[in-house]
Amino acid sequence: MPSIPPMPSFRASARAARTATRSELPRIPVPTARAIVDCGVYVDGHRLPGRFTHRDALAEVRNRGAGFVWVGLHDPDAAQMGDIAETFGLHALAVEDAVGAHQRPKLERYDDTLVLVMRTVAYVEHELHSVSEIVETGEIMVFAAADFVVTVRHGEHSGLASVRQRLEADATMLMYGPGAVLHGIADYVVDNYIDVAASVELDIDAMEEEVFTPRSQVAIESIYQLKREVVELRRAVNPLAIPLQLLGHKSDLPLPKEIRRYMRDVADHHTSVAERITDFDGSLSALIGAGLAKIGVQQNTDMRKISAYVAIAAVPTMIAGIYGMNFEHMPELRWTYGYPLVIGVIVSICTMLLVLFRRNHWL
């Protein structure tokens, strides 16, 4: 009989049709204003009243010939970032990094625009041994020029509203221009490093107490988990050292001298927290070794207990085995008190072994 060709899968065909239709649909552009968290114009250390678009704000500053614009964005897409780049004249390579995120902390200069990339960290509240994520990371990218600052944030925990409020309350600092904003953001990020490091240190202290508590169960998996999170924290924090040193000591950068002094203070704080995080890694490595050693000691103790009980159980087994061989001529076999005597001998030997093992701390 002729073979019947297989029928196509209606489910697969429908899924493919939906995918093709979805891919053919034009993407609706999202306005740039949806990605802008805040946009302010600052003149002589004070924020001008009113609301501005990013284009109007830059035009206002350049018409005045004084002040600067601070535009804050959160998770912009390529089209939104392209609009910002066109308005402020940002370099295409830096814009690509701002959209893609997941950049290593670095400092770059494109003509008169400084680009500083920083990784942000946040501590995730948790119970011991309960979650796999302890440190959450994000990213902040700062574009700073003579008359504007553009900040691009990725992550839900890296809000800069508190930084903006603190700077707006200090007109003397804001008079230094975009460099003051650059310092304020860097100082905020490093302060978060210090807070997260303190929280992680409490976790390590709790883990140490648990490991060295007598007769406690050692959870090596939890120590490895904490060590992995410390490694992620170190990767986020340590690479920022070189950019902060450059901002504090390189005199040819377009930053006021006073801002460079403040940057050196931020760099000192960063160095101290980076050293603490490096110490965390060493402490956890030693803790893993101690935990494994404790597990080995516990296993040896368990084996000694098992061996002691086996030795005690071997006494009645051996004697019963001898009398169970059914030989005719055996000691006290036909004696009336032979059975109680054997039981007494077994109990006496087992008691003696029990006392001996306990005296030697085997039981």
PDB file of C-alpha atoms in Angstrom, residues 46-336:
ATOM      1  CA  HIS A  46      20.977  76.191  43.026  1.00  0.00           C
ATOM      2  CA  ARG A  47      18.400  74.307  40.995  1.00  0.00           C
ATOM      3  CA  LEU A  48      16.243  76.425  38.727  1.00  0.00           C
ATOM      4  CA  PRO A  49      12.499  76.052  39.334  1.00  0.00           C
ATOM      5  CA  GLY A  50      10.314  74.390  36.752  1.00  0.00           C
ATOM      6  CA  ARG A  51      10.443  71.206  34.714  1.00  0.00           C
ATOM      7  CA  PHE A  52      12.704  70.831  31.685  1.00  0.00           C
ATOM      8  CA  THR A  53      13.146  68.279  28.955  1.00  0.00           C
ATOM      9  CA  HIS A  54      16.728  67.246  28.367  1.00  0.00           C
ATOM     10  CA  ARG A  55      16.892  69.376  25.206  1.00  0.00           C
ATOM     11  CA  ASP A  56      15.367  72.459  26.845  1.00  0.00           C
ATOM     12  CA  ALA A  57      17.625  72.077  29.879  1.00  0.00           C
ATOM     13  CA  LEU A  58      20.782  72.007  27.782  1.00  0.00           C
ATOM     14  CA  ALA A  59      19.574  74.967  25.710  1.00  0.00           C
ATOM     15  CA  GLU A  60      18.849  76.927  28.906  1.00  0.00           C
ATOM     16  CA  VAL A  61      22.360  76.350  30.244  1.00  0.00           C
ATOM     17  CA  ARG A  62      24.075  77.252  26.980  1.00  0.00           C
ATOM     18  CA  ASN A  63      21.967  80.353  26.515  1.00  0.00           C
ATOM     19  CA  ARG A  64      22.922  81.507  30.011  1.00  0.00           C
ATOM     20  CA  GLY A  65      26.567  80.561  29.555  1.00  0.00           C
ATOM     21  CA  ALA A  66      26.619  79.280  33.131  1.00  0.00           C
ATOM     22  CA  GLY A  67      25.491  76.285  35.143  1.00  0.00           C
ATOM     23  CA  PHE A  68      25.024  72.671  34.120  1.00  0.00           C
ATOM     24  CA  VAL A  69      22.362  70.047  33.452  1.00  0.00           C
ATOM     25  CA  TRP A  70      21.973  66.804  35.376  1.00  0.00           C
ATOM     26  CA  VAL A  71      19.922  64.165  33.597  1.00  0.00           C
ATOM     27  CA  GLY A  72      19.298  60.830  35.320  1.00  0.00           C
ATOM     28  CA  LEU A  73      18.191  57.787  33.311  1.00  0.00           C
ATOM     29  CA  HIS A  74      17.176  54.308  34.390  1.00  0.00           C
ATOM     30  CA  ASP A  75      17.555  51.286  32.069  1.00  0.00           C
ATOM     31  CA  PRO A  76      17.296  53.194  28.750  1.00  0.00           C
ATOM     32  CA  ASP A  77      17.017  51.269  25.498  1.00  0.00           C
ATOM     33  CA  ALA A  78      19.130  51.923  22.397  1.00  0.00           C
ATOM     34  CA  ALA A  79      16.713  54.451  20.875  1.00  0.00           C
ATOM     35  CA  GLN A  80      16.369  56.439  24.090  1.00  0.00           C
ATOM     36  CA  MET A  81      20.118  56.462  24.663  1.00  0.00           C
ATOM     37  CA  GLY A  82      20.647  57.472  21.037  1.00  0.00           C
ATOM     38  CA  ASP A  83      18.420  60.509  21.572  1.00  0.00           C
ATOM     39  CA  ILE A  84      20.410  61.492  24.668  1.00  0.00           C
ATOM     40  CA  ALA A  85      23.702  60.958  22.811  1.00  0.00           C
ATOM     41  CA  GLU A  86      22.549  63.171  19.938  1.00  0.00           C
ATOM     42  CA  THR A  87      21.545  65.955  22.315  1.00  0.00           C
ATOM     43  CA  PHE A  88      24.696  65.941  24.443  1.00  0.00           C
ATOM     44  CA  GLY A  89      27.212  64.786  21.835  1.00  0.00           C
ATOM     45  CA  LEU A  90      28.199  61.546  23.543  1.00  0.00           C
ATOM     46  CA  HIS A  91      30.613  59.129  21.916  1.00  0.00           C
ATOM     47  CA  ALA A  92      29.064  56.109  20.198  1.00  0.00           C
ATOM     48  CA  LEU A  93      31.293  53.600  22.011  1.00  0.00           C
ATOM     49  CA  ALA A  94      30.336  54.965  25.421  1.00  0.00           C
ATOM     50  CA  VAL A  95      26.663  54.966  24.431  1.00  0.00           C
ATOM     51  CA  GLU A  96      26.905  51.312  23.413  1.00  0.00           C
ATOM     52  CA  ASP A  97      28.389  50.469  26.816  1.00  0.00           C
ATOM     53  CA  ALA A  98      25.613  52.403  28.552  1.00  0.00           C
ATOM     54  CA  VAL A  99      22.906  50.398  26.799  1.00  0.00           C
ATOM     55  CA  GLY A 100      24.577  46.996  27.157  1.00  0.00           C
ATOM     56  CA  ALA A 101      25.604  47.450  30.803  1.00  0.00           C
ATOM     57  CA  HIS A 102      27.622  44.696  32.571  1.00  0.00           C
ATOM     58  CA  GLN A 103      30.791  46.739  32.130  1.00  0.00           C
ATOM     59  CA  ARG A 104      33.914  46.500  34.240  1.00  0.00           C
ATOM     60  CA  PRO A 105      34.495  49.608  36.416  1.00  0.00           C
ATOM     61  CA  LYS A 106      36.627  52.001  34.401  1.00  0.00           C
ATOM     62  CA  LEU A 107      37.373  55.644  33.606  1.00  0.00           C
ATOM     63  CA  GLU A 108      37.533  56.865  30.005  1.00  0.00           C
ATOM     64  CA  ARG A 109      37.889  60.270  28.418  1.00  0.00           C
ATOM     65  CA  TYR A 110      36.331  61.328  25.145  1.00  0.00           C
ATOM     66  CA  ASP A 111      37.621  64.832  24.403  1.00  0.00           C
ATOM     67  CA  ASP A 112      36.227  66.923  27.286  1.00  0.00           C
ATOM     68  CA  THR A 113      33.759  64.279  28.496  1.00  0.00           C
ATOM     69  CA  LEU A 114      34.678  61.934  31.330  1.00  0.00           C
ATOM     70  CA  VAL A 115      32.945  58.550  31.452  1.00  0.00           C
ATOM     71  CA  LEU A 116      33.055  56.723  34.783  1.00  0.00           C
ATOM     72  CA  VAL A 117      31.582  53.230  35.120  1.00  0.00           C
ATOM     73  CA  MET A 118      30.892  51.913  38.631  1.00  0.00           C
ATOM     74  CA  ARG A 119      29.310  48.696  39.839  1.00  0.00           C
ATOM     75  CA  THR A 120      26.762  49.098  42.612  1.00  0.00           C
ATOM     76  CA  VAL A 121      26.076  46.492  45.274  1.00  0.00           C
ATOM     77  CA  ALA A 122      23.203  45.844  47.668  1.00  0.00           C
ATOM     78  CA  TYR A 123      22.872  43.382  50.524  1.00  0.00           C
ATOM     79  CA  VAL A 124      19.913  40.995  50.301  1.00  0.00           C
ATOM     80  CA  GLU A 125      18.364  40.362  53.700  1.00  0.00           C
ATOM     81  CA  HIS A 126      18.085  36.631  54.338  1.00  0.00           C
ATOM     82  CA  GLU A 127      18.111  33.906  56.922  1.00  0.00           C
ATOM     83  CA  LEU A 128      21.297  31.904  57.302  1.00  0.00           C
ATOM     84  CA  HIS A 129      21.401  28.975  54.808  1.00  0.00           C
ATOM     85  CA  SER A 130      18.131  30.093  53.207  1.00  0.00           C
ATOM     86  CA  VAL A 131      18.910  31.816  49.883  1.00  0.00           C
ATOM     87  CA  SER A 132      21.505  31.567  47.144  1.00  0.00           C
ATOM     88  CA  GLU A 133      21.843  35.327  46.544  1.00  0.00           C
ATOM     89  CA  ILE A 134      23.346  37.513  49.237  1.00  0.00           C
ATOM     90  CA  VAL A 135      24.851  40.380  47.220  1.00  0.00           C
ATOM     91  CA  GLU A 136      22.917  42.005  44.365  1.00  0.00           C
ATOM     92  CA  THR A 137      24.875  44.029  41.808  1.00  0.00           C
ATOM     93  CA  GLY A 138      23.962  46.858  39.428  1.00  0.00           C
ATOM     94  CA  GLU A 139      25.706  49.545  37.445  1.00  0.00           C
ATOM     95  CA  ILE A 140      25.988  53.331  37.220  1.00  0.00           C
ATOM     96  CA  MET A 141      27.568  55.094  34.260  1.00  0.00           C
ATOM     97  CA  VAL A 142      28.358  58.814  34.573  1.00  0.00           C
ATOM     98  CA  PHE A 143      29.005  61.143  31.617  1.00  0.00           C
ATOM     99  CA  ALA A 144      30.472  64.406  32.924  1.00  0.00           C
ATOM    100  CA  ALA A 145      31.416  67.423  30.809  1.00  0.00           C
ATOM    101  CA  ALA A 146      31.659  71.164  31.374  1.00  0.00           C
ATOM    102  CA  ASP A 147      27.919  71.867  31.237  1.00  0.00           C
ATOM    103  CA  PHE A 148      26.167  68.549  31.778  1.00  0.00           C
ATOM    104  CA  VAL A 149      26.096  65.320  33.743  1.00  0.00           C
ATOM    105  CA  VAL A 150      24.252  62.271  32.411  1.00  0.00           C
ATOM    106  CA  THR A 151      23.843  59.305  34.759  1.00  0.00           C
ATOM    107  CA  VAL A 152      22.653  55.937  33.461  1.00  0.00           C
ATOM    108  CA  ARG A 153      21.553  53.382  36.046  1.00  0.00           C
ATOM    109  CA  HIS A 154      20.954  49.658  35.693  1.00  0.00           C
ATOM    110  CA  GLY A 155      19.402  47.755  38.596  1.00  0.00           C
ATOM    111  CA  GLU A 156      16.606  48.489  41.021  1.00  0.00           C
ATOM    112  CA  HIS A 157      18.757  49.287  44.065  1.00  0.00           C
ATOM    113  CA  SER A 158      21.018  51.989  42.586  1.00  0.00           C
ATOM    114  CA  GLY A 159      18.750  55.027  42.965  1.00  0.00           C
ATOM    115  CA  LEU A 160      20.449  58.430  43.146  1.00  0.00           C
ATOM    116  CA  ALA A 161      17.586  60.490  44.580  1.00  0.00           C
ATOM    117  CA  SER A 162      19.327  60.768  47.954  1.00  0.00           C
ATOM    118  CA  VAL A 163      22.543  61.933  46.270  1.00  0.00           C
ATOM    119  CA  ARG A 164      20.677  64.603  44.334  1.00  0.00           C
ATOM    120  CA  GLN A 165      18.880  65.802  47.482  1.00  0.00           C
ATOM    121  CA  ARG A 166      22.103  65.950  49.477  1.00  0.00           C
ATOM    122  CA  LEU A 167      23.882  67.932  46.763  1.00  0.00           C
ATOM    123  CA  GLU A 168      20.952  70.314  46.270  1.00  0.00           C
ATOM    124  CA  ALA A 169      21.141  71.070  49.998  1.00  0.00           C
ATOM    125  CA  ASP A 170      24.839  72.017  49.659  1.00  0.00           C
ATOM    126  CA  ALA A 171      25.040  74.931  47.220  1.00  0.00           C
ATOM    127  CA  THR A 172      28.735  75.471  47.975  1.00  0.00           C
ATOM    128  CA  MET A 173      29.559  71.991  46.706  1.00  0.00           C
ATOM    129  CA  LEU A 174      27.312  72.267  43.643  1.00  0.00           C
ATOM    130  CA  MET A 175      29.118  75.423  42.570  1.00  0.00           C
ATOM    131  CA  TYR A 176      32.038  73.202  41.544  1.00  0.00           C
ATOM    132  CA  GLY A 177      29.837  71.987  38.694  1.00  0.00           C
ATOM    133  CA  PRO A 178      29.581  68.484  37.209  1.00  0.00           C
ATOM    134  CA  GLY A 179      32.686  67.424  39.128  1.00  0.00           C
ATOM    135  CA  ALA A 180      30.715  67.779  42.375  1.00  0.00           C
ATOM    136  CA  VAL A 181      28.048  65.423  41.023  1.00  0.00           C
ATOM    137  CA  LEU A 182      30.742  62.966  39.931  1.00  0.00           C
ATOM    138  CA  HIS A 183      32.234  63.024  43.426  1.00  0.00           C
ATOM    139  CA  GLY A 184      28.832  62.729  45.107  1.00  0.00           C
ATOM    140  CA  ILE A 185      27.910  59.628  43.117  1.00  0.00           C
ATOM    141  CA  ALA A 186      31.320  57.996  43.655  1.00  0.00           C
ATOM    142  CA  ASP A 187      31.134  58.725  47.386  1.00  0.00           C
ATOM    143  CA  TYR A 188      27.612  57.248  47.540  1.00  0.00           C
ATOM    144  CA  VAL A 189      28.693  54.077  45.738  1.00  0.00           C
ATOM    145  CA  VAL A 190      31.728  53.567  47.993  1.00  0.00           C
ATOM    146  CA  ASP A 191      29.631  54.184  51.116  1.00  0.00           C
ATOM    147  CA  ASN A 192      27.305  51.402  49.926  1.00  0.00           C
ATOM    148  CA  TYR A 193      30.359  49.163  49.565  1.00  0.00           C
ATOM    149  CA  ILE A 194      31.185  49.817  53.211  1.00  0.00           C
ATOM    150  CA  ASP A 195      27.627  49.058  54.373  1.00  0.00           C
ATOM    151  CA  VAL A 196      27.429  45.823  52.348  1.00  0.00           C
ATOM    152  CA  ALA A 197      30.861  44.730  53.585  1.00  0.00           C
ATOM    153  CA  ALA A 198      29.735  45.259  57.182  1.00  0.00           C
ATOM    154  CA  SER A 199      26.626  43.111  56.604  1.00  0.00           C
ATOM    155  CA  VAL A 200      28.635  40.358  54.939  1.00  0.00           C
ATOM    156  CA  GLU A 201      31.089  40.454  57.837  1.00  0.00           C
ATOM    157  CA  LEU A 202      28.209  39.732  60.226  1.00  0.00           C
ATOM    158  CA  ASP A 203      27.303  36.692  58.105  1.00  0.00           C
ATOM    159  CA  ILE A 204      30.897  35.474  58.244  1.00  0.00           C
ATOM    160  CA  ASP A 205      30.997  35.943  62.027  1.00  0.00           C
ATOM    161  CA  ALA A 206      27.773  33.947  62.372  1.00  0.00           C
ATOM    162  CA  MET A 207      29.217  31.224  60.163  1.00  0.00           C
ATOM    163  CA  GLU A 208      32.408  31.081  62.244  1.00  0.00           C
ATOM    164  CA  GLU A 209      30.413  30.782  65.449  1.00  0.00           C
ATOM    165  CA  GLU A 210      28.395  27.955  63.945  1.00  0.00           C
ATOM    166  CA  VAL A 211      31.462  26.079  62.703  1.00  0.00           C
ATOM    167  CA  PHE A 212      33.329  26.264  66.001  1.00  0.00           C
ATOM    168  CA  THR A 213      30.357  25.543  68.253  1.00  0.00           C
ATOM    169  CA  PRO A 214      30.849  22.078  69.833  1.00  0.00           C
ATOM    170  CA  ARG A 215      28.667  19.286  68.447  1.00  0.00           C
ATOM    171  CA  SER A 216      27.241  21.542  65.721  1.00  0.00           C
ATOM    172  CA  GLN A 217      26.600  20.367  62.180  1.00  0.00           C
ATOM    173  CA  VAL A 218      28.859  22.068  59.633  1.00  0.00           C
ATOM    174  CA  ALA A 219      27.094  23.242  56.446  1.00  0.00           C
ATOM    175  CA  ILE A 220      29.941  23.393  53.945  1.00  0.00           C
ATOM    176  CA  GLU A 221      27.486  24.297  51.158  1.00  0.00           C
ATOM    177  CA  SER A 222      26.544  27.503  52.980  1.00  0.00           C
ATOM    178  CA  ILE A 223      30.193  28.486  53.378  1.00  0.00           C
ATOM    179  CA  TYR A 224      30.824  27.906  49.675  1.00  0.00           C
ATOM    180  CA  GLN A 225      27.737  29.986  48.882  1.00  0.00           C
ATOM    181  CA  LEU A 226      28.972  32.862  51.013  1.00  0.00           C
ATOM    182  CA  LYS A 227      32.426  32.590  49.466  1.00  0.00           C
ATOM    183  CA  ARG A 228      30.910  32.797  45.975  1.00  0.00           C
ATOM    184  CA  GLU A 229      29.007  35.941  46.948  1.00  0.00           C
ATOM    185  CA  VAL A 230      32.181  37.483  48.394  1.00  0.00           C
ATOM    186  CA  VAL A 231      33.967  36.772  45.111  1.00  0.00           C
ATOM    187  CA  GLU A 232      31.184  38.579  43.239  1.00  0.00           C
ATOM    188  CA  LEU A 233      31.448  41.482  45.679  1.00  0.00           C
ATOM    189  CA  ARG A 234      35.203  41.661  45.158  1.00  0.00           C
ATOM    190  CA  ARG A 235      34.797  41.693  41.375  1.00  0.00           C
ATOM    191  CA  ALA A 236      32.417  44.620  41.671  1.00  0.00           C
ATOM    192  CA  VAL A 237      34.480  46.636  44.160  1.00  0.00           C
ATOM    193  CA  ASN A 238      38.185  46.117  43.496  1.00  0.00           C
ATOM    194  CA  PRO A 239      38.423  47.308  39.841  1.00  0.00           C
ATOM    195  CA  LEU A 240      37.173  50.771  40.852  1.00  0.00           C
ATOM    196  CA  ALA A 241      40.478  51.483  42.613  1.00  0.00           C
ATOM    197  CA  ILE A 242      42.364  52.617  39.486  1.00  0.00           C
ATOM    198  CA  PRO A 243      39.612  55.018  38.228  1.00  0.00           C
ATOM    199  CA  LEU A 244      39.380  56.655  41.661  1.00  0.00           C
ATOM    200  CA  GLN A 245      43.157  57.038  41.849  1.00  0.00           C
ATOM    201  CA  LEU A 246      43.181  58.683  38.415  1.00  0.00           C
ATOM    202  CA  LEU A 247      40.371  61.067  39.382  1.00  0.00           C
ATOM    203  CA  GLY A 248      42.225  62.034  42.540  1.00  0.00           C
ATOM    204  CA  HIS A 249      45.735  62.421  41.216  1.00  0.00           C
ATOM    205  CA  LYS A 250      45.682  63.082  37.463  1.00  0.00           C
ATOM    206  CA  SER A 251      45.860  66.853  37.092  1.00  0.00           C
ATOM    207  CA  ASP A 252      45.110  66.985  33.351  1.00  0.00           C
ATOM    208  CA  LEU A 253      41.537  65.756  33.847  1.00  0.00           C
ATOM    209  CA  PRO A 254      38.829  68.457  33.564  1.00  0.00           C
ATOM    210  CA  LEU A 255      38.103  68.516  37.301  1.00  0.00           C
ATOM    211  CA  PRO A 256      38.541  71.332  39.827  1.00  0.00           C
ATOM    212  CA  LYS A 257      41.455  70.957  42.200  1.00  0.00           C
ATOM    213  CA  GLU A 258      39.150  70.800  45.227  1.00  0.00           C
ATOM    214  CA  ILE A 259      37.134  67.969  43.668  1.00  0.00           C
ATOM    215  CA  ARG A 260      40.344  65.996  43.129  1.00  0.00           C
ATOM    216  CA  ARG A 261      41.039  66.346  46.859  1.00  0.00           C
ATOM    217  CA  TYR A 262      37.606  64.952  47.665  1.00  0.00           C
ATOM    218  CA  MET A 263      38.203  62.134  45.194  1.00  0.00           C
ATOM    219  CA  ARG A 264      41.393  61.169  47.029  1.00  0.00           C
ATOM    220  CA  ASP A 265      39.334  60.811  50.209  1.00  0.00           C
ATOM    221  CA  VAL A 266      36.862  58.547  48.379  1.00  0.00           C
ATOM    222  CA  ALA A 267      39.791  56.517  47.044  1.00  0.00           C
ATOM    223  CA  ASP A 268      41.108  56.038  50.604  1.00  0.00           C
ATOM    224  CA  HIS A 269      37.714  54.735  51.740  1.00  0.00           C
ATOM    225  CA  HIS A 270      37.593  52.438  48.745  1.00  0.00           C
ATOM    226  CA  THR A 271      41.039  51.033  49.532  1.00  0.00           C
ATOM    227  CA  SER A 272      40.024  50.180  53.081  1.00  0.00           C
ATOM    228  CA  VAL A 273      36.821  48.405  52.041  1.00  0.00           C
ATOM    229  CA  ALA A 274      38.634  46.529  49.250  1.00  0.00           C
ATOM    230  CA  GLU A 275      41.156  45.250  51.796  1.00  0.00           C
ATOM    231  CA  ARG A 276      38.318  44.097  54.066  1.00  0.00           C
ATOM    232  CA  ILE A 277      36.700  42.178  51.226  1.00  0.00           C
ATOM    233  CA  THR A 278      40.026  40.515  50.401  1.00  0.00           C
ATOM    234  CA  ASP A 279      40.292  39.488  54.047  1.00  0.00           C
ATOM    235  CA  PHE A 280      36.783  38.018  53.822  1.00  0.00           C
ATOM    236  CA  ASP A 281      37.922  35.718  51.051  1.00  0.00           C
ATOM    237  CA  GLY A 282      40.860  34.512  53.112  1.00  0.00           C
ATOM    238  CA  SER A 283      38.711  34.033  56.201  1.00  0.00           C
ATOM    239  CA  LEU A 284      36.171  31.955  54.290  1.00  0.00           C
ATOM    240  CA  SER A 285      38.920  29.804  52.773  1.00  0.00           C
ATOM    241  CA  ALA A 286      40.248  29.129  56.269  1.00  0.00           C
ATOM    242  CA  LEU A 287      36.699  28.496  57.461  1.00  0.00           C
ATOM    243  CA  ILE A 288      36.161  25.906  54.736  1.00  0.00           C
ATOM    244  CA  GLY A 289      39.367  24.155  55.817  1.00  0.00           C
ATOM    245  CA  ALA A 290      38.253  24.223  59.439  1.00  0.00           C
ATOM    246  CA  GLY A 291      34.822  22.917  58.504  1.00  0.00           C
ATOM    247  CA  LEU A 292      36.268  20.044  56.506  1.00  0.00           C
ATOM    248  CA  ALA A 293      38.627  19.223  59.367  1.00  0.00           C
ATOM    249  CA  LYS A 294      35.702  19.234  61.801  1.00  0.00           C
ATOM    250  CA  ILE A 295      33.755  16.923  59.522  1.00  0.00           C
ATOM    251  CA  GLY A 296      36.746  14.578  59.453  1.00  0.00           C
ATOM    252  CA  VAL A 297      36.954  14.615  63.252  1.00  0.00           C
ATOM    253  CA  GLN A 298      33.207  13.909  63.488  1.00  0.00           C
ATOM    254  CA  GLN A 299      33.558  10.999  61.089  1.00  0.00           C
ATOM    255  CA  ASN A 300      36.481   9.575  63.106  1.00  0.00           C
ATOM    256  CA  THR A 301      34.470   9.916  66.297  1.00  0.00           C
ATOM    257  CA  ASP A 302      31.524   8.130  64.714  1.00  0.00           C
ATOM    258  CA  MET A 303      33.794   5.354  63.469  1.00  0.00           C
ATOM    259  CA  ARG A 304      35.255   4.879  66.963  1.00  0.00           C
ATOM    260  CA  LYS A 305      31.769   4.617  68.439  1.00  0.00           C
ATOM    261  CA  ILE A 306      30.740   2.098  65.809  1.00  0.00           C
ATOM    262  CA  SER A 307      33.918   0.085  66.391  1.00  0.00           C
ATOM    263  CA  ALA A 308      33.347   0.089  70.175  1.00  0.00           C
ATOM    264  CA  TYR A 309      29.780  -1.162  69.838  1.00  0.00           C
ATOM    265  CA  VAL A 310      30.883  -3.816  67.369  1.00  0.00           C
ATOM    266  CA  ALA A 311      33.564  -4.996  69.810  1.00  0.00           C
ATOM    267  CA  ILE A 312      30.994  -5.250  72.634  1.00  0.00           C
ATOM    268  CA  ALA A 313      28.540  -7.094  70.390  1.00  0.00           C
ATOM    269  CA  ALA A 314      31.277  -9.510  69.296  1.00  0.00           C
ATOM    270  CA  VAL A 315      31.601 -11.001  72.829  1.00  0.00           C
ATOM    271  CA  PRO A 316      28.138 -12.663  73.067  1.00  0.00           C
ATOM    272  CA  THR A 317      28.327 -13.511  69.371  1.00  0.00           C
ATOM    273  CA  MET A 318      31.630 -15.366  69.833  1.00  0.00           C
ATOM    274  CA  ILE A 319      30.592 -17.250  72.981  1.00  0.00           C
ATOM    275  CA  ALA A 320      27.186 -18.166  71.526  1.00  0.00           C
ATOM    276  CA  GLY A 321      28.933 -19.315  68.385  1.00  0.00           C
ATOM    277  CA  ILE A 322      31.214 -21.642  70.351  1.00  0.00           C
ATOM    278  CA  TYR A 323      28.377 -23.220  72.355  1.00  0.00           C
ATOM    279  CA  GLY A 324      26.258 -23.481  69.241  1.00  0.00           C
ATOM    280  CA  MET A 325      28.620 -25.934  67.529  1.00  0.00           C
ATOM    281  CA  ASN A 326      26.820 -28.887  69.234  1.00  0.00           C
ATOM    282  CA  PHE A 327      29.937 -30.744  70.373  1.00  0.00           C
ATOM    283  CA  GLU A 328      29.235 -33.454  72.962  1.00  0.00           C
ATOM    284  CA  HIS A 329      32.162 -32.796  75.285  1.00  0.00           C
ATOM    285  CA  MET A 330      32.119 -29.057  76.148  1.00  0.00           C
ATOM    286  CA  PRO A 331      32.876 -27.271  79.484  1.00  0.00           C
ATOM    287  CA  GLU A 332      29.960 -27.229  81.901  1.00  0.00           C
ATOM    288  CA  LEU A 333      27.568 -28.381  79.192  1.00  0.00           C
ATOM    289  CA  ARG A 334      25.493 -30.613  81.491  1.00  0.00           C
ATOM    290  CA  TRP A 335      25.931 -28.534  84.630  1.00  0.00           C
ATOM    291  CA  THR A 336      22.727 -27.064  86.118  1.00  0.00           C
TER     292      THR A 336
END
